[in-house]
mmCIF file of C-alpha atoms in Angstrom:
data_model
loop_
_atom_site.group_PDB
_atom_site.id
_atom_site.type_symbol
_atom_site.label_atom_id
_atom_site.label_comp_id
_atom_site.label_asym_id
_atom_site.label_seq_id
_atom_site.Cartn_x
_atom_site.Cartn_y
_atom_site.Cartn_z
ATOM 1 C CA MET K 26 77.883 91.181 124.430
ATOM 2 C CA SER K 27 74.754 91.973 122.422
ATOM 3 C CA HIS K 28 73.611 90.229 119.246
ATOM 4 C CA THR K 29 75.149 93.000 117.148
ATOM 5 C CA THR K 30 78.847 93.399 116.367
ATOM 6 C CA VAL K 31 78.831 96.738 118.234
ATOM 7 C CA SER K 32 76.849 97.100 121.467
ATOM 8 C CA GLN K 33 74.656 99.887 122.742
ATOM 9 C CA PRO K 34 76.587 102.231 125.082
ATOM 10 C CA VAL K 35 76.608 101.473 128.820
ATOM 11 C CA TYR K 36 78.305 103.118 131.787
ATOM 12 C CA ASP K 37 80.987 101.227 133.700
ATOM 13 C CA ALA K 38 81.468 101.397 137.474
ATOM 14 C CA GLU K 39 83.588 104.559 137.143
ATOM 15 C CA GLY K 40 80.949 106.427 135.127
ATOM 16 C CA LEU K 41 82.680 106.005 131.755
ATOM 17 C CA LEU K 42 80.392 105.412 128.767
ATOM 18 C CA LEU K 43 81.565 102.347 126.780
ATOM 19 C CA ARG K 44 80.553 100.329 123.746
ATOM 20 C CA ASP K 45 81.838 96.779 123.511
ATOM 21 C CA VAL K 46 82.573 95.321 120.087
ATOM 22 C CA LEU K 47 82.769 91.750 118.815
ATOM 23 C CA GLY K 48 86.124 90.266 119.816
ATOM 24 C CA ASP K 49 86.952 88.138 116.787
ATOM 25 C CA GLY K 50 90.415 89.614 116.147
ATOM 26 C CA SER K 51 88.980 92.557 114.203
ATOM 27 C CA CYS K 52 87.839 94.427 117.329
ATOM 28 C CA GLY K 53 90.314 97.286 116.783
ATOM 29 C CA TYR K 54 89.353 97.819 113.140
ATOM 30 C CA ARG K 55 85.646 97.506 114.041
ATOM 31 C CA ALA K 56 85.888 99.992 116.915
ATOM 32 C CA VAL K 57 87.767 102.574 114.859
ATOM 33 C CA MET K 58 85.471 102.205 111.851
ATOM 34 C CA PHE K 59 82.331 102.572 113.975
ATOM 35 C CA GLY K 60 83.955 105.463 115.860
ATOM 36 C CA VAL K 61 84.908 107.510 112.796
ATOM 37 C CA LEU K 62 81.483 106.988 111.216
ATOM 38 C CA GLU K 63 79.767 107.940 114.454
ATOM 39 C CA HIS K 64 81.971 110.993 115.004
ATOM 40 C CA ASN K 65 81.587 112.458 111.512
ATOM 41 C CA TRP K 66 79.533 110.309 109.145
ATOM 42 C CA THR K 67 79.916 112.499 106.050
ATOM 43 C CA LYS K 68 83.675 112.965 106.381
ATOM 44 C CA ALA K 69 84.300 109.254 107.054
ATOM 45 C CA VAL K 70 82.109 108.127 104.139
ATOM 46 C CA ASP K 71 83.899 110.593 101.821
ATOM 47 C CA LEU K 72 87.253 109.041 102.754
ATOM 48 C CA LEU K 73 86.130 105.467 102.028
ATOM 49 C CA PRO K 74 86.727 103.866 98.612
ATOM 50 C CA ILE K 75 83.931 104.700 96.173
ATOM 51 C CA GLN K 76 82.770 101.061 95.883
ATOM 52 C CA VAL K 77 82.125 101.111 99.647
ATOM 53 C CA SER K 78 80.855 104.667 100.105
ATOM 54 C CA SER K 79 78.299 104.172 97.326
ATOM 55 C CA ILE K 80 76.718 101.308 99.310
ATOM 56 C CA LEU K 81 76.325 103.452 102.442
ATOM 57 C CA THR K 82 73.623 106.069 102.951
ATOM 58 C CA THR K 83 74.532 109.731 102.435
ATOM 59 C CA GLN K 84 72.951 110.641 105.788
ATOM 60 C CA ARG K 85 73.953 109.034 109.052
ATOM 61 C CA PRO K 86 71.399 106.273 109.800
ATOM 62 C CA THR K 87 69.119 106.663 112.809
ATOM 63 C CA ASP K 88 70.158 103.270 114.184
ATOM 64 C CA MET K 89 73.932 103.200 113.714
ATOM 65 C CA VAL K 90 74.334 99.923 115.625
ATOM 66 C CA GLN K 91 71.985 97.919 113.379
ATOM 67 C CA PHE K 92 73.253 99.603 110.214
ATOM 68 C CA PHE K 93 76.875 98.912 111.115
ATOM 69 C CA HIS K 94 76.045 95.330 112.068
ATOM 70 C CA LYS K 95 74.491 94.768 108.647
ATOM 71 C CA HIS K 96 77.646 96.023 106.892
ATOM 72 C CA ASP K 97 80.192 94.899 109.506
ATOM 73 C CA ALA K 98 82.121 92.368 107.394
ATOM 74 C CA MET K 99 82.502 94.801 104.496
ATOM 75 C CA LEU K 100 83.525 97.699 106.747
ATOM 76 C CA CYS K 101 86.103 95.668 108.686
ATOM 77 C CA LYS K 102 87.585 94.315 105.435
ATOM 78 C CA THR K 103 87.659 97.838 103.990
ATOM 79 C CA ALA K 104 89.523 99.132 107.049
ATOM 80 C CA ARG K 105 92.104 96.347 106.664
ATOM 81 C CA ASP K 106 92.501 96.991 102.919
ATOM 82 C CA MET K 107 92.969 100.729 103.485
ATOM 83 C CA VAL K 108 95.547 100.081 106.227
ATOM 84 C CA ALA K 109 97.470 97.640 104.014
ATOM 85 C CA ASP K 110 97.594 100.222 101.218
ATOM 86 C CA GLN K 111 98.669 102.992 103.631
ATOM 87 C CA ILE K 112 101.475 100.859 105.100
ATOM 88 C CA GLN K 113 102.719 99.963 101.613
ATOM 89 C CA THR K 114 102.727 103.532 100.266
ATOM 90 C CA ASP K 115 103.340 105.890 103.226
ATOM 91 C CA ALA K 116 106.959 107.102 103.377
ATOM 92 C CA GLU K 117 106.409 108.547 106.853
ATOM 93 C CA ILE K 118 105.427 105.108 108.182
ATOM 94 C CA HIS K 119 108.435 103.543 106.431
ATOM 95 C CA ALA K 120 110.719 106.063 108.177
ATOM 96 C CA TRP K 121 109.927 104.658 111.639
ATOM 97 C CA ALA K 122 108.368 101.229 111.059
ATOM 98 C CA GLY K 123 110.676 100.048 108.270
ATOM 99 C CA ASN K 124 110.292 98.704 104.766
ATOM 100 C CA PRO K 125 107.035 96.701 104.515
ATOM 101 C CA ASN K 126 108.759 94.382 101.998
ATOM 102 C CA ASP K 127 111.403 93.397 104.574
ATOM 103 C CA THR K 128 109.821 90.654 106.691
ATOM 104 C CA THR K 129 111.910 91.571 109.758
ATOM 105 C CA THR K 130 110.351 95.038 110.160
ATOM 106 C CA GLU K 131 107.413 96.299 112.197
ATOM 107 C CA ALA K 132 105.803 97.588 108.981
ATOM 108 C CA ALA K 133 105.962 94.126 107.387
ATOM 109 C CA ARG K 134 104.410 92.468 110.435
ATOM 110 C CA ALA K 135 101.638 95.079 110.527
ATOM 111 C CA LEU K 136 101.039 94.648 106.781
ATOM 112 C CA ASN K 137 100.800 90.874 107.162
ATOM 113 C CA ASP K 138 98.332 91.256 110.037
ATOM 114 C CA ALA K 139 96.234 93.756 108.068
ATOM 115 C CA LYS K 140 96.015 91.289 105.180
ATOM 116 C CA THR K 141 95.091 88.376 107.455
ATOM 117 C CA PRO K 142 91.366 88.215 108.290
ATOM 118 C CA HIS K 143 90.813 88.571 112.055
ATOM 119 C CA ALA K 144 94.483 89.209 112.845
ATOM 120 C CA TYR K 145 95.336 91.773 115.511
ATOM 121 C CA MET K 146 95.539 95.549 114.863
ATOM 122 C CA ASP K 147 98.911 96.890 116.052
ATOM 123 C CA GLU K 148 100.160 100.450 116.572
ATOM 124 C CA VAL K 149 101.295 100.813 112.917
ATOM 125 C CA ALA K 150 97.778 99.955 111.727
ATOM 126 C CA LEU K 151 96.253 102.333 114.272
ATOM 127 C CA HIS K 152 98.604 105.119 113.152
ATOM 128 C CA ALA K 153 97.636 104.385 109.522
ATOM 129 C CA LEU K 154 93.898 104.512 110.339
ATOM 130 C CA ALA K 155 94.289 107.889 112.051
ATOM 131 C CA LYS K 156 96.049 109.237 108.945
ATOM 132 C CA ILE K 157 93.491 107.701 106.553
ATOM 133 C CA PHE K 158 90.516 109.206 108.384
ATOM 134 C CA ARG K 159 92.330 112.496 109.156
ATOM 135 C CA THR K 160 91.524 112.279 112.832
ATOM 136 C CA ARG K 161 93.234 111.559 116.123
ATOM 137 C CA ILE K 162 92.573 108.230 117.823
ATOM 138 C CA ALA K 163 93.300 107.892 121.526
ATOM 139 C CA ILE K 164 94.003 104.688 123.438
ATOM 140 C CA LYS K 165 92.938 105.186 127.028
ATOM 141 C CA PHE K 166 94.767 103.242 129.721
ATOM 142 C CA ARG K 167 94.094 103.799 133.424
ATOM 143 C CA LYS K 168 96.910 106.286 133.940
ATOM 144 C CA GLU K 169 98.189 106.923 130.441
ATOM 145 C CA VAL K 170 96.786 108.025 127.086
ATOM 146 C CA LEU K 171 98.443 107.300 123.730
ATOM 147 C CA VAL K 172 97.281 109.253 120.678
ATOM 148 C CA ALA K 173 97.643 108.321 116.993
ATOM 149 C CA PRO K 174 99.037 109.548 114.673
ATOM 150 C CA PHE K 175 101.859 108.848 117.104
ATOM 151 C CA LYS K 176 104.725 110.754 115.504
ATOM 152 C CA ASP K 177 103.466 114.358 115.334
ATOM 153 C CA SER K 178 103.669 116.154 118.676
ATOM 154 C CA THR K 179 102.364 119.369 117.055
ATOM 155 C CA ASP K 180 99.015 117.789 116.072
ATOM 156 C CA LYS K 181 96.462 119.515 118.299
ATOM 157 C CA ARG K 182 93.270 118.406 116.540
ATOM 158 C CA PRO K 183 90.500 117.145 118.837
ATOM 159 C CA VAL K 184 90.438 113.379 119.400
ATOM 160 C CA GLY K 185 87.652 111.889 117.264
ATOM 161 C CA VAL K 186 87.750 108.280 118.494
ATOM 162 C CA CYS K 187 88.788 106.841 121.843
ATOM 163 C CA LEU K 188 89.602 103.161 122.384
ATOM 164 C CA LYS K 189 89.663 101.404 125.750
ATOM 165 C CA PRO K 190 91.731 98.234 126.019
ATOM 166 C CA LEU K 191 90.193 95.508 128.156
ATOM 167 C CA ALA K 192 93.616 94.999 129.778
ATOM 168 C CA ASP K 193 94.091 98.690 130.510
ATOM 169 C CA ALA K 194 96.594 98.750 133.394
ATOM 170 C CA THR K 195 99.575 99.865 131.289
ATOM 171 C CA PRO K 196 100.407 100.203 127.587
ATOM 172 C CA SER K 197 101.696 96.981 126.082
ATOM 173 C CA ASP K 198 102.329 95.498 122.660
ATOM 174 C CA PHE K 199 99.250 93.319 122.939
ATOM 175 C CA VAL K 200 96.134 94.651 124.644
ATOM 176 C CA GLY K 201 93.887 91.675 123.829
ATOM 177 C CA HIS K 202 90.618 93.492 123.164
ATOM 178 C CA TYR K 203 89.529 97.026 122.289
ATOM 179 C CA MET K 204 86.250 98.725 123.164
ATOM 180 C CA LEU K 205 85.016 102.198 122.227
ATOM 181 C CA CYS K 206 84.730 104.714 125.037
ATOM 182 C CA TYR K 207 83.480 108.265 125.443
ATOM 183 C CA PRO K 208 85.389 110.129 128.161
ATOM 184 C CA GLY K 209 84.479 113.805 128.336
ATOM 185 C CA ARG K 210 81.215 115.717 128.209
ATOM 186 C CA ILE K 211 77.840 114.992 126.626
ATOM 187 C CA LEU K 212 76.664 118.363 125.323
ATOM 188 C CA CYS K 213 73.016 119.454 125.200
ATOM 189 C CA ASN K 214 72.632 118.301 121.555
ATOM 190 C CA ASN K 215 73.836 114.790 122.535
ATOM 191 C CA VAL K 216 77.205 115.375 120.883
ATOM 192 C CA ILE K 217 80.068 114.002 122.963
ATOM 193 C CA GLU K 218 83.117 116.204 123.358
ATOM 194 C CA ILE K 219 85.800 113.545 123.824
ATOM 195 C CA ASN K 220 88.578 114.225 126.303
ATOM 196 C CA PRO K 221 90.564 110.995 126.792
ATOM 197 C CA TRP K 222 92.464 112.508 129.738
ATOM 198 C CA THR K 223 89.297 112.472 131.884
ATOM 199 C CA HIS K 224 87.982 109.337 133.573
ATOM 200 C CA ALA K 225 84.201 109.681 133.306
ATOM 201 C CA THR K 226 81.484 110.762 130.870
ATOM 202 C CA GLN K 227 79.607 113.764 132.224
ATOM 203 C CA THR K 228 76.393 115.379 131.048
ATOM 204 C CA VAL K 229 76.595 119.162 130.717
#
């Protein structure tokens, strides 16, 4: 791991481009937040609360890794706060994850984790983040891909962010650690066309 909270991208043995992120319990929030900013800086900044977006630059910084590192604590906390608000107010989440005020439900557990610094990001939080940032977030296992928002099979938007669990053999309730990955094609303008159903990152 580098001295920044998000690493520079490196290829793994299978030819997949990966970025590791600091594994302090906020790795999922950190990976998603970096991923949405990297994928579409302007759109992501516009969707952040004004007190946060006003601190960020209007143009994507040249060195995203250093910039993100500088603002990491604020951005991870913001992601958690936004998730907590989404879980509390989103009727669609309540329909499948339960009442967040009932401590026995999945929604309540996810809400508690979102409000606890460095607690784990579960599937409810990931679903909420995808809805907040109006994107699709894929979780890439070796033979399976899960895509949030999880409950809309008609959503055909391109995947904007792809996460790679460290323990990636099969989907499970607890993956341990998330990294960012870039399966798909690197186009001539250095834009990556993410396709989580492929296994490598190829240059066109």
